[in-house]
Coordinates of C-alpha atoms in Angstrom, one line a residue:
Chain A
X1 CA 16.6 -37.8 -11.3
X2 CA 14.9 -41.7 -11.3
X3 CA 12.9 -40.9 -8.6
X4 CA 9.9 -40.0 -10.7
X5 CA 10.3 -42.2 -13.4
X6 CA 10.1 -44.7 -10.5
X7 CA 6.9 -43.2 -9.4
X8 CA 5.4 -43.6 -12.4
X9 CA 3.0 -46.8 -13.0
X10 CA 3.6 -47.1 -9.2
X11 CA -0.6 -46.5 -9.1
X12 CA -2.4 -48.6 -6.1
X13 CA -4.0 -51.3 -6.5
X14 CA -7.9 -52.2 -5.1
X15 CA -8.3 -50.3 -1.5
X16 CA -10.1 -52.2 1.0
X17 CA -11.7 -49.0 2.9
X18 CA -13.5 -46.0 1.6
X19 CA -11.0 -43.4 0.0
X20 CA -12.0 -40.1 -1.1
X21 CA -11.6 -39.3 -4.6
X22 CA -11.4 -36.5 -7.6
X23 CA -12.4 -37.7 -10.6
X24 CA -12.3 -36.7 -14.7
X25 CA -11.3 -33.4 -13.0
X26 CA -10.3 -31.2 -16.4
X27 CA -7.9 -28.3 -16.6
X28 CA -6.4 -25.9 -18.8
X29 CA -2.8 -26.0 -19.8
X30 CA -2.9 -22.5 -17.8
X31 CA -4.4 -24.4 -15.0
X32 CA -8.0 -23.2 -14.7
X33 CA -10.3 -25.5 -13.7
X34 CA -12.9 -23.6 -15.5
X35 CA -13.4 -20.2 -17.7
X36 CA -14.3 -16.6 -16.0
X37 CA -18.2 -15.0 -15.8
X38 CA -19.6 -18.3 -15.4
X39 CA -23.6 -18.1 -15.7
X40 CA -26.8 -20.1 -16.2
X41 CA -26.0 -20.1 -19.8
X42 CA -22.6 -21.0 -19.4
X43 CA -21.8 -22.6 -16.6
X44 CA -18.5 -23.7 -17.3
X45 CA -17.4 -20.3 -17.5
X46 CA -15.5 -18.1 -20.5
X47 CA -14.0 -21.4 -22.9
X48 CA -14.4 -23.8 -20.0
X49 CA -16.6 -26.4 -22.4
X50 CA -13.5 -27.3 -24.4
X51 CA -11.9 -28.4 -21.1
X52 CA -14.3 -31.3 -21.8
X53 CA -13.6 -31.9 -25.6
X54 CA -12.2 -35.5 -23.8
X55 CA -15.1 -36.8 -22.4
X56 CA -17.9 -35.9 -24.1
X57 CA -17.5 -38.1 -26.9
X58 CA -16.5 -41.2 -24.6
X59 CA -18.5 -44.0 -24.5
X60 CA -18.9 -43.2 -20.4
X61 CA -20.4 -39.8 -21.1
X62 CA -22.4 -40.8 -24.1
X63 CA -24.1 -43.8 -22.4
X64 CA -24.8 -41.3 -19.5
X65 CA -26.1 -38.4 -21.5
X66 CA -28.9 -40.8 -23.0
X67 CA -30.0 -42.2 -19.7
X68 CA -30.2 -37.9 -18.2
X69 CA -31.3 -36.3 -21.8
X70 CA -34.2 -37.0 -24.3
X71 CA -32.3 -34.9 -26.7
X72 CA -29.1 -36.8 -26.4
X73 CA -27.7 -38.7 -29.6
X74 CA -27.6 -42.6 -30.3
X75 CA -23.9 -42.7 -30.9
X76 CA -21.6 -45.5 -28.8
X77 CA -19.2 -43.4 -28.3
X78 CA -15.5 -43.6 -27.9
X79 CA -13.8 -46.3 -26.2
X80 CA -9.7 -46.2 -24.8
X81 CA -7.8 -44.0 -22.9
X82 CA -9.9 -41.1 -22.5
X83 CA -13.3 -43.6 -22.0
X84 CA -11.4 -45.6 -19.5
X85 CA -10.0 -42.5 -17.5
X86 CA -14.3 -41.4 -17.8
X87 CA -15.1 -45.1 -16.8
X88 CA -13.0 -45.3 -13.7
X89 CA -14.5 -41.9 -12.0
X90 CA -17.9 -43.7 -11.8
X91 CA -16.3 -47.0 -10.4
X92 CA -16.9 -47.9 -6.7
X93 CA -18.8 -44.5 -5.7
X94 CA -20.9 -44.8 -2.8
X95 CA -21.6 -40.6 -2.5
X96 CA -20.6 -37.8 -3.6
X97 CA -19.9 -34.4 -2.6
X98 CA -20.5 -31.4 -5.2
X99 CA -20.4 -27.6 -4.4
X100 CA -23.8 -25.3 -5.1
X101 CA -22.6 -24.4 -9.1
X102 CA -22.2 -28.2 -9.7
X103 CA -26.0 -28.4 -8.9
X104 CA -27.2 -25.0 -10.4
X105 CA -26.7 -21.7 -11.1
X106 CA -28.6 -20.2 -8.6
X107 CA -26.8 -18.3 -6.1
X108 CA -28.0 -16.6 -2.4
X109 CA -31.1 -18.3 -0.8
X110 CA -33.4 -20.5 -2.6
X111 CA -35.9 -18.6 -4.0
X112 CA -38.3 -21.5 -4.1
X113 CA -37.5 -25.2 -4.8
X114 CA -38.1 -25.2 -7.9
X115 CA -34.4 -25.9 -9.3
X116 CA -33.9 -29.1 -9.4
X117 CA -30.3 -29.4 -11.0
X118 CA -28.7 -29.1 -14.1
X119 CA -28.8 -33.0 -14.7
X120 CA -33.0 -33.6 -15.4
X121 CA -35.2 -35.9 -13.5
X122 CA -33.0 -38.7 -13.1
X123 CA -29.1 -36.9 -12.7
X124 CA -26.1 -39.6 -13.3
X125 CA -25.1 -40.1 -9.8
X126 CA -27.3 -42.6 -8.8
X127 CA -26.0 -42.3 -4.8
X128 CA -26.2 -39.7 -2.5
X129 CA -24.7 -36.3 -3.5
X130 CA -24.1 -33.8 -0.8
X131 CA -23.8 -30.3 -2.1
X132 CA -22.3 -27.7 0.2
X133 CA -24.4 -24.0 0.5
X134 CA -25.0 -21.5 2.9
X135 CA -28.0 -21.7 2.2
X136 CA -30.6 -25.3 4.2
X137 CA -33.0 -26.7 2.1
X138 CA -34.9 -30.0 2.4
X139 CA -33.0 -33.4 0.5
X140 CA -34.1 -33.6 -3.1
X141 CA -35.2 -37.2 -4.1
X142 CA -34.6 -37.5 -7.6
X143 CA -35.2 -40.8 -9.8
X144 CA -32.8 -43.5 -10.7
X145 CA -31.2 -43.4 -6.7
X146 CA -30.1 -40.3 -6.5
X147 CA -30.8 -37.7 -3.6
X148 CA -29.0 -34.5 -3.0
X149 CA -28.2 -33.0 0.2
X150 CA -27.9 -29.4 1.5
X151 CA -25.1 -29.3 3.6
X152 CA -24.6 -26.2 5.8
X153 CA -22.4 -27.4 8.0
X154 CA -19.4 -27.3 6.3
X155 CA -16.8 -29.7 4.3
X156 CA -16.1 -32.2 7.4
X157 CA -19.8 -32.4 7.8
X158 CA -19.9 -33.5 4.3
X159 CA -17.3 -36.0 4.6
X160 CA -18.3 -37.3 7.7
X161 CA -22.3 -38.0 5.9
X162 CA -20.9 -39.0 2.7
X163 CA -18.9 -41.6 4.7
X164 CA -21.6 -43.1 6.2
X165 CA -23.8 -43.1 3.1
X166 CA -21.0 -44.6 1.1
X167 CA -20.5 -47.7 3.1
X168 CA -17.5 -49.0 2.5
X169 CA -17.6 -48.0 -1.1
X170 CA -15.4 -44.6 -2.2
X171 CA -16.5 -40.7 -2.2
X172 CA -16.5 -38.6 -5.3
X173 CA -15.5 -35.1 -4.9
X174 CA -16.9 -33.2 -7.9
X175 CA -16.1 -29.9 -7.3
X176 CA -15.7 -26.8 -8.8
X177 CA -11.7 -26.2 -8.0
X178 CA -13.1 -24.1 -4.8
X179 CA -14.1 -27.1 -3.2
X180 CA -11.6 -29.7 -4.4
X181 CA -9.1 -27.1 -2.6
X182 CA -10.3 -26.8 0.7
X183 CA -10.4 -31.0 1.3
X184 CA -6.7 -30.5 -0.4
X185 CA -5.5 -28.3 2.1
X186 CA -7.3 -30.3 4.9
X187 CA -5.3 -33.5 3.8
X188 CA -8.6 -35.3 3.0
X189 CA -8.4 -36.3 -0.9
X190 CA -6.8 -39.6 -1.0
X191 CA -6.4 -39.7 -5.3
X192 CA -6.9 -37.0 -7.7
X193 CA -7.4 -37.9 -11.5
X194 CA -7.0 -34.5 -13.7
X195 CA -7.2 -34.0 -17.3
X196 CA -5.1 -31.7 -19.2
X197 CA -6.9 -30.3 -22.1
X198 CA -5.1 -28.7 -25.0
X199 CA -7.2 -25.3 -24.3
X200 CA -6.3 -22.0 -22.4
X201 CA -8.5 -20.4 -20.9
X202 CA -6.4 -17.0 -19.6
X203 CA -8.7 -16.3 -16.4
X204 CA -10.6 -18.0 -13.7
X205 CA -10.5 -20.7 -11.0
X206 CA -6.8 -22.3 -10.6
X207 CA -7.3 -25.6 -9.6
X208 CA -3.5 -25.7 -7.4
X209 CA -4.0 -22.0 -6.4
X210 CA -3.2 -21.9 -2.2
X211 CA -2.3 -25.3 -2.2
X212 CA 1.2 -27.2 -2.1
X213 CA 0.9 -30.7 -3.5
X214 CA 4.2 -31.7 -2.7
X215 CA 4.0 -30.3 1.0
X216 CA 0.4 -32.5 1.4
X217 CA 2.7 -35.5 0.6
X218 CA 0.9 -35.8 -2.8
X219 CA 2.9 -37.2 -5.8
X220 CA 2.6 -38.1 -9.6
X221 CA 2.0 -42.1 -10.0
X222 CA 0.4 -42.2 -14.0
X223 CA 1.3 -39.9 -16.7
X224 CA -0.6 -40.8 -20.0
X225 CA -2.1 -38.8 -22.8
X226 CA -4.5 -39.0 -25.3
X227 CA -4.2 -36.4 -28.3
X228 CA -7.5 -35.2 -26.0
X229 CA -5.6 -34.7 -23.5
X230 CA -3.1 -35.7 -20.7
X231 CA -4.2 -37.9 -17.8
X232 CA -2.9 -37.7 -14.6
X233 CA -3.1 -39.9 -10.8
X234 CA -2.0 -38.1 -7.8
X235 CA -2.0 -39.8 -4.8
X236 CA -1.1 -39.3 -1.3
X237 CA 2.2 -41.0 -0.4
X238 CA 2.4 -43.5 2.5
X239 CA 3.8 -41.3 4.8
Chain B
X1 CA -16.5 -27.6 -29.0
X2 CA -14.8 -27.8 -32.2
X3 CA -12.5 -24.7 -32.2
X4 CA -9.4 -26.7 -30.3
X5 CA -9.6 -29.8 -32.4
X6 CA -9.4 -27.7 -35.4
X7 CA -6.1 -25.9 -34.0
X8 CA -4.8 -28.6 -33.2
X9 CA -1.9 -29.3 -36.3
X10 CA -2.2 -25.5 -37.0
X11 CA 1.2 -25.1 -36.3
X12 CA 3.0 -22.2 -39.0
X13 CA 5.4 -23.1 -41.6
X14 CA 8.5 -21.6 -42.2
X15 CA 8.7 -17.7 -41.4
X16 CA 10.3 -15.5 -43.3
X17 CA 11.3 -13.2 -40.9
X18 CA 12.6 -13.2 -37.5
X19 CA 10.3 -14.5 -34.6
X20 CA 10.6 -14.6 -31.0
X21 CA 10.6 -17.7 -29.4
X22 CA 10.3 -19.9 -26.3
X23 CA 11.6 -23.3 -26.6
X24 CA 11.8 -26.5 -24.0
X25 CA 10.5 -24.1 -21.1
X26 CA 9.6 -27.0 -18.8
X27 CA 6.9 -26.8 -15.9
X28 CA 5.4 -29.2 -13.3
X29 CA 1.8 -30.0 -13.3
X30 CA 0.8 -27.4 -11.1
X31 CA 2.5 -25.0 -13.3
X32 CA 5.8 -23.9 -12.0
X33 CA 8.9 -23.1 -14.1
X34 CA 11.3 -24.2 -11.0
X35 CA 11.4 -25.1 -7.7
X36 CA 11.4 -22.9 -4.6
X37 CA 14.9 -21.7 -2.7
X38 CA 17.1 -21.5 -6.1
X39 CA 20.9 -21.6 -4.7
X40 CA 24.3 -22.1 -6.2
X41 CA 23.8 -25.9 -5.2
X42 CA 20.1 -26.1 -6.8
X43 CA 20.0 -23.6 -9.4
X44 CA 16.4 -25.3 -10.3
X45 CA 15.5 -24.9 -6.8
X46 CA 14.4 -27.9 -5.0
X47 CA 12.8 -30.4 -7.4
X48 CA 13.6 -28.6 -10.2
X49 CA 15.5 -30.8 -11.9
X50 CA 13.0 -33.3 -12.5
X51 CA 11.4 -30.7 -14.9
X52 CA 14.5 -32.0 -16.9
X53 CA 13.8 -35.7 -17.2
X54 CA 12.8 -35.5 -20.4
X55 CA 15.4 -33.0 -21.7
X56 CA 18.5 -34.7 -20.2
X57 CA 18.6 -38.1 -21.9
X58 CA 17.7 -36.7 -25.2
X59 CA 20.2 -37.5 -27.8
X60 CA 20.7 -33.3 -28.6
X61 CA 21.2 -32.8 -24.9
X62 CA 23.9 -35.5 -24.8
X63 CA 25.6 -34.3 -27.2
X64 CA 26.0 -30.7 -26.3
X65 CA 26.8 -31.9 -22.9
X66 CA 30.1 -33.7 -24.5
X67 CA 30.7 -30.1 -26.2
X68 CA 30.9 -28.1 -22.7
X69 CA 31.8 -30.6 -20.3
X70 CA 34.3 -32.9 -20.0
X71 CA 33.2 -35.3 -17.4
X72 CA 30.1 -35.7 -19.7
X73 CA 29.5 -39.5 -20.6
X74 CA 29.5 -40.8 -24.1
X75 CA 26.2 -42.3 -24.6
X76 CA 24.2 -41.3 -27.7
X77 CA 21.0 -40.2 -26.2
X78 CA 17.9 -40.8 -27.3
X79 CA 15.9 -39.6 -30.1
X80 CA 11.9 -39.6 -30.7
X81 CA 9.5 -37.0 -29.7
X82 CA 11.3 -35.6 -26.8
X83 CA 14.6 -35.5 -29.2
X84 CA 12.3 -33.7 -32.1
X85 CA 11.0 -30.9 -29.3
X86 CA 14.9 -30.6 -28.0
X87 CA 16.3 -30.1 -31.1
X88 CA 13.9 -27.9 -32.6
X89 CA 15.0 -25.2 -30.1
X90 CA 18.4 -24.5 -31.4
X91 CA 17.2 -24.2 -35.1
X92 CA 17.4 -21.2 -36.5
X93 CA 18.5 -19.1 -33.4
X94 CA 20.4 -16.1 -34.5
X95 CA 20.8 -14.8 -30.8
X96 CA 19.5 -15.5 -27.0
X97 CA 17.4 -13.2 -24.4
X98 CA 18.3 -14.6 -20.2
X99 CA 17.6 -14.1 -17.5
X100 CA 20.3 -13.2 -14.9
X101 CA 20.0 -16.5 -13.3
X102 CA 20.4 -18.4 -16.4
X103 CA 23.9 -17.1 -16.8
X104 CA 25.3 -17.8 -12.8
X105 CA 23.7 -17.2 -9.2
X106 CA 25.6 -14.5 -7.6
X107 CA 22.9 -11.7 -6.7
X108 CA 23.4 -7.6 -6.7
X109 CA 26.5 -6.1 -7.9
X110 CA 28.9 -8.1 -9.4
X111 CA 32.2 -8.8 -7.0
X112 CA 34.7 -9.6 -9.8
X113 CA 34.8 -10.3 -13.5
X114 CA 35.2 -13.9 -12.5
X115 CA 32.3 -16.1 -12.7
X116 CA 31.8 -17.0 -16.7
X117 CA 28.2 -18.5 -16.4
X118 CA 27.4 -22.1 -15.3
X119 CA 28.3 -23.2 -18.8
X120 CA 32.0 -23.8 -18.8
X121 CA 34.4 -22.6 -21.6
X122 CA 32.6 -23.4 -24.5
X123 CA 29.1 -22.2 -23.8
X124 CA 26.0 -24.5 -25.5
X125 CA 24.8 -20.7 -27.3
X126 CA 27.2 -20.0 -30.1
X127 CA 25.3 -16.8 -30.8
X128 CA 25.2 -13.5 -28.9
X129 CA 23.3 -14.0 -25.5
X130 CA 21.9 -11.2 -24.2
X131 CA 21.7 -11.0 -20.2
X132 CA 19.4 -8.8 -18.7
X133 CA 20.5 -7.8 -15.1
X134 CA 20.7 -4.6 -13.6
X135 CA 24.3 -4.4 -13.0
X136 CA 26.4 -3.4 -15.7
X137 CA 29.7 -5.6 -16.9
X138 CA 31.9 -5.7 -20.2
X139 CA 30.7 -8.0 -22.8
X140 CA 31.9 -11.7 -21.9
X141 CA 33.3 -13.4 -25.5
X142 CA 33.8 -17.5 -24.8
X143 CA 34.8 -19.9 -26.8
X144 CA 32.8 -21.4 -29.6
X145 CA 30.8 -18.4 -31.0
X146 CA 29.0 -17.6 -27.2
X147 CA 29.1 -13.7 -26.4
X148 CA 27.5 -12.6 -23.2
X149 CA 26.4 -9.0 -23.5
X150 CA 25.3 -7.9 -20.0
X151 CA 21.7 -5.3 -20.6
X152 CA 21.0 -3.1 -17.6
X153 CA 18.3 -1.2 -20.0
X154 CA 15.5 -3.4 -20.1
X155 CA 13.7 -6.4 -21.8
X156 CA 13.0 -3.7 -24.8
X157 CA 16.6 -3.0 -25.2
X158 CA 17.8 -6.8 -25.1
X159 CA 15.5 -7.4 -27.8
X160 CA 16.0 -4.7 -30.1
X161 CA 20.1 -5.5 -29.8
X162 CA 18.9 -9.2 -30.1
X163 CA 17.1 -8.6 -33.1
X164 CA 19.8 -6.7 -34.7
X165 CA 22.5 -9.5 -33.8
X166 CA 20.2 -12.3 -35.0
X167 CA 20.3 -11.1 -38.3
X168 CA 17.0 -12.6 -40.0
X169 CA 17.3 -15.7 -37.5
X170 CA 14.8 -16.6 -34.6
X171 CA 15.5 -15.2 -31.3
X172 CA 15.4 -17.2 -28.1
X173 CA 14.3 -15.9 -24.6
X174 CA 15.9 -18.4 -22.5
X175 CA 14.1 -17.6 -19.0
X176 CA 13.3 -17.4 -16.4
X177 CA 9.7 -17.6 -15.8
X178 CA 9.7 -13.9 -14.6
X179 CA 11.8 -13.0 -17.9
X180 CA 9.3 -14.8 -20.2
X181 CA 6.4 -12.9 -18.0
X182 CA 7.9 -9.8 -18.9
X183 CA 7.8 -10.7 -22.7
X184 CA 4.6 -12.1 -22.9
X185 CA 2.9 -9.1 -21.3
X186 CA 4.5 -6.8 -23.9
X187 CA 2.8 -8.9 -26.5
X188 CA 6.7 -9.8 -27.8
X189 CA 6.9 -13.5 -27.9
X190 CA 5.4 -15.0 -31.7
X191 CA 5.7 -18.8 -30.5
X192 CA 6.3 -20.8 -27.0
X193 CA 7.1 -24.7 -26.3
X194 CA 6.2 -25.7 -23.6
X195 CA 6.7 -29.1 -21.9
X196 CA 4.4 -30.2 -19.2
X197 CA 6.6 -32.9 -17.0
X198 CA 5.2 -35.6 -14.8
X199 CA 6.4 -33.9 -11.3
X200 CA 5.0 -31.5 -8.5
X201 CA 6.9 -28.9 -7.3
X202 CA 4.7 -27.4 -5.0
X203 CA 5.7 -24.1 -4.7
X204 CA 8.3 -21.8 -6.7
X205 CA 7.9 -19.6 -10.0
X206 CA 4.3 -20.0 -11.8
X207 CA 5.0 -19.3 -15.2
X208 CA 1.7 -17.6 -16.2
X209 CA 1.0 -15.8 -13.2
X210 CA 0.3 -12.5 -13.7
X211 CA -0.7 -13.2 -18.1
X212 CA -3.4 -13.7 -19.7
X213 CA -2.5 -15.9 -23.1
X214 CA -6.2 -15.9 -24.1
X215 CA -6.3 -12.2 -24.1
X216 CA -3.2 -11.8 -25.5
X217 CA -4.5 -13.9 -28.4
X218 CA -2.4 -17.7 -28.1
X219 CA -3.7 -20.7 -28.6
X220 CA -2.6 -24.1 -28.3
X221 CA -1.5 -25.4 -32.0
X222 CA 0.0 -28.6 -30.6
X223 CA -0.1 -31.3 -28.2
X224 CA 1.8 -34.0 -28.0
X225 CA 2.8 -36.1 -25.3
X226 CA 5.3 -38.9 -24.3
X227 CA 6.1 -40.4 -21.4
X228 CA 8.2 -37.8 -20.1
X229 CA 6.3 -34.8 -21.1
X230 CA 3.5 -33.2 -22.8
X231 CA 4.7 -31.0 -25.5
X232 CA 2.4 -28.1 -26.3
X233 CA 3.1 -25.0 -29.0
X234 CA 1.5 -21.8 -28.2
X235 CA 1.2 -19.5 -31.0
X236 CA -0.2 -15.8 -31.6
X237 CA -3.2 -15.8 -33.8
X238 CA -3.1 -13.5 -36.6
X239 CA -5.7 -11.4 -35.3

């Protein structure tokens, strides 16, 4: 009955080695990490933008959106829980590792190279970003750092890149939920950080679908909501 | 983006007439109503009682603990959010809707008259309770107002009889998740609370498997955590 109150706050502390992470990873309170019929024009899927009603105002996002988007607003931006939960996703991230729909819409081979991500000229990742496809295509060298990757090879070959770009620093798994579970069921996230929004979305991708949390060892170490939405740290016990 | 904010606080007044309701169904973050391999010994199923942490200490759980069971303590129990979302889910209930399991754990036809739910004497309903099962039995009357009617018809006949027996009062479907899944596919239940608690289960019942709450028209009306649980209120919109 204590034993997850004891678990709670029980988060760890500054990790000396790389650990791979998920980060501002939103769901619904039906557990889809994003709507049904997702398209160019809405890539989030069926309702999936008010998954994000958290973080778009935050200070994080808002100071990101101006630095990616001419069109974006001046506002600051909220600070506290939610802009803190934002601030920590972008802290210590030496790669990243997106699927194809995290970079664009396009799906199939490459009809020319043309695309060049949903995020403009200089995209807020600022590291390497490897994005898993089926489909080769040469490394994209974009401004303000960032460079994505075509990887073909798989999710280890991913991992085992991302490492060595990260160097010594942590990798951000972005997703979609596709992704996210096939490094679950391989063992290989280290910490999760998922946002509960106050939405439902009915259909589409569930984030736990095919995955046991509590077989992989994982467990619940911070529990705090905002009236945005609840905030949640998973992390891999020390078996 | 606006559309959840604004139903946020949306939550109905006072109805006039009787309504269906789901109150303090708890689930784990990824979503299950109770833990896998359900037994006699772990009638939550193995986890399942930290779904409860929130419930249990609560001052309304406390004290209808004393009323059904003698080896209960004497503390007071606590009161606050958790206390607000316990206690509103024996207001206004004019008669209950279970599941089999709710009432004991014996499986298939019933062996002898003898097993009177896992609620002692004095049962915490005081109102009919309607138990669907598909093995008939003679109505079970306990102590303190709790009638167990036993409905081999269906989760159409339980509520009709409910809904006769309530009287102008709310009717509660107890559970479990499979009971609830029933309902909300017919389009039946008006209003759910649901409590999110800090815990994985892993495996075990989802609760909305197999439903579509967008489709069927719910949204979320409120959300409100503590440190124990996220509290949500699903409603039907008038459509």
């Amino acid at each position: 009955m204590t034993e997850n109150k004891k678990s709670i706050g029980k988060e760890n502390g500054g990790a000396s080695k790389t650990r791979v992470r998920v980060e501002s990873f939103s769901i619904s309170l039906d557990g889809y990490g994003a709507g049904s019929n997702q398209s160019i024009d809405n890539p989030l899927g069926i309702g999936g933008e008010a998954l994000h009603n958290w973080f778009l105002p935050t200070r994080t996002f808002r100071t990101m959106h101006r630095s990616f988007d001419p069109r974006a607003g001046q506002e600051d931006g909220t600070t506290g829980l939610d802009d803190d939960f934002a601030q920590r996703g972008f802290k210590d991230i030496g790669a990243w590792i997106i699927g194809r729909n995290m970079f664009g819409p396009i799906r199939g081979p490459w009809p020319d190279m043309n695309w060049k991500g949903w995020w403009g000229a200089n995209p807020p990742y600022h590291v390497p970003v490897y994005v898993l496809t089926h489909h080769a295509r040469p490394p994209l060298e974009m401004e303000g750092g960032t460079t994505f990757y075509f990887i073909t090879e798989g999710i280890h070959d991913a991992l085992a890149k991302a490492r060595e770009a990260a160097n010594g620093k942590d990798i951000r798994i972005g997703g979609g939920a596709n992704i996210i579970q096939q490094y679950l069921r391989e063992g290989l996230i280290d910490e999760l950080h998922i946002a509960i929004a106050p939405t439902i979305l009915g259909e589409g991708e569930r984030l736990f679908d095919g995955v046991n949390l509590r077989q992989s060892g994982y467990e619940c170490v911070r529990f705090e909501a905002s009236e945005m939405a609840t905030h949640i740290i998973f992390q891999r016990s020390e078996a």
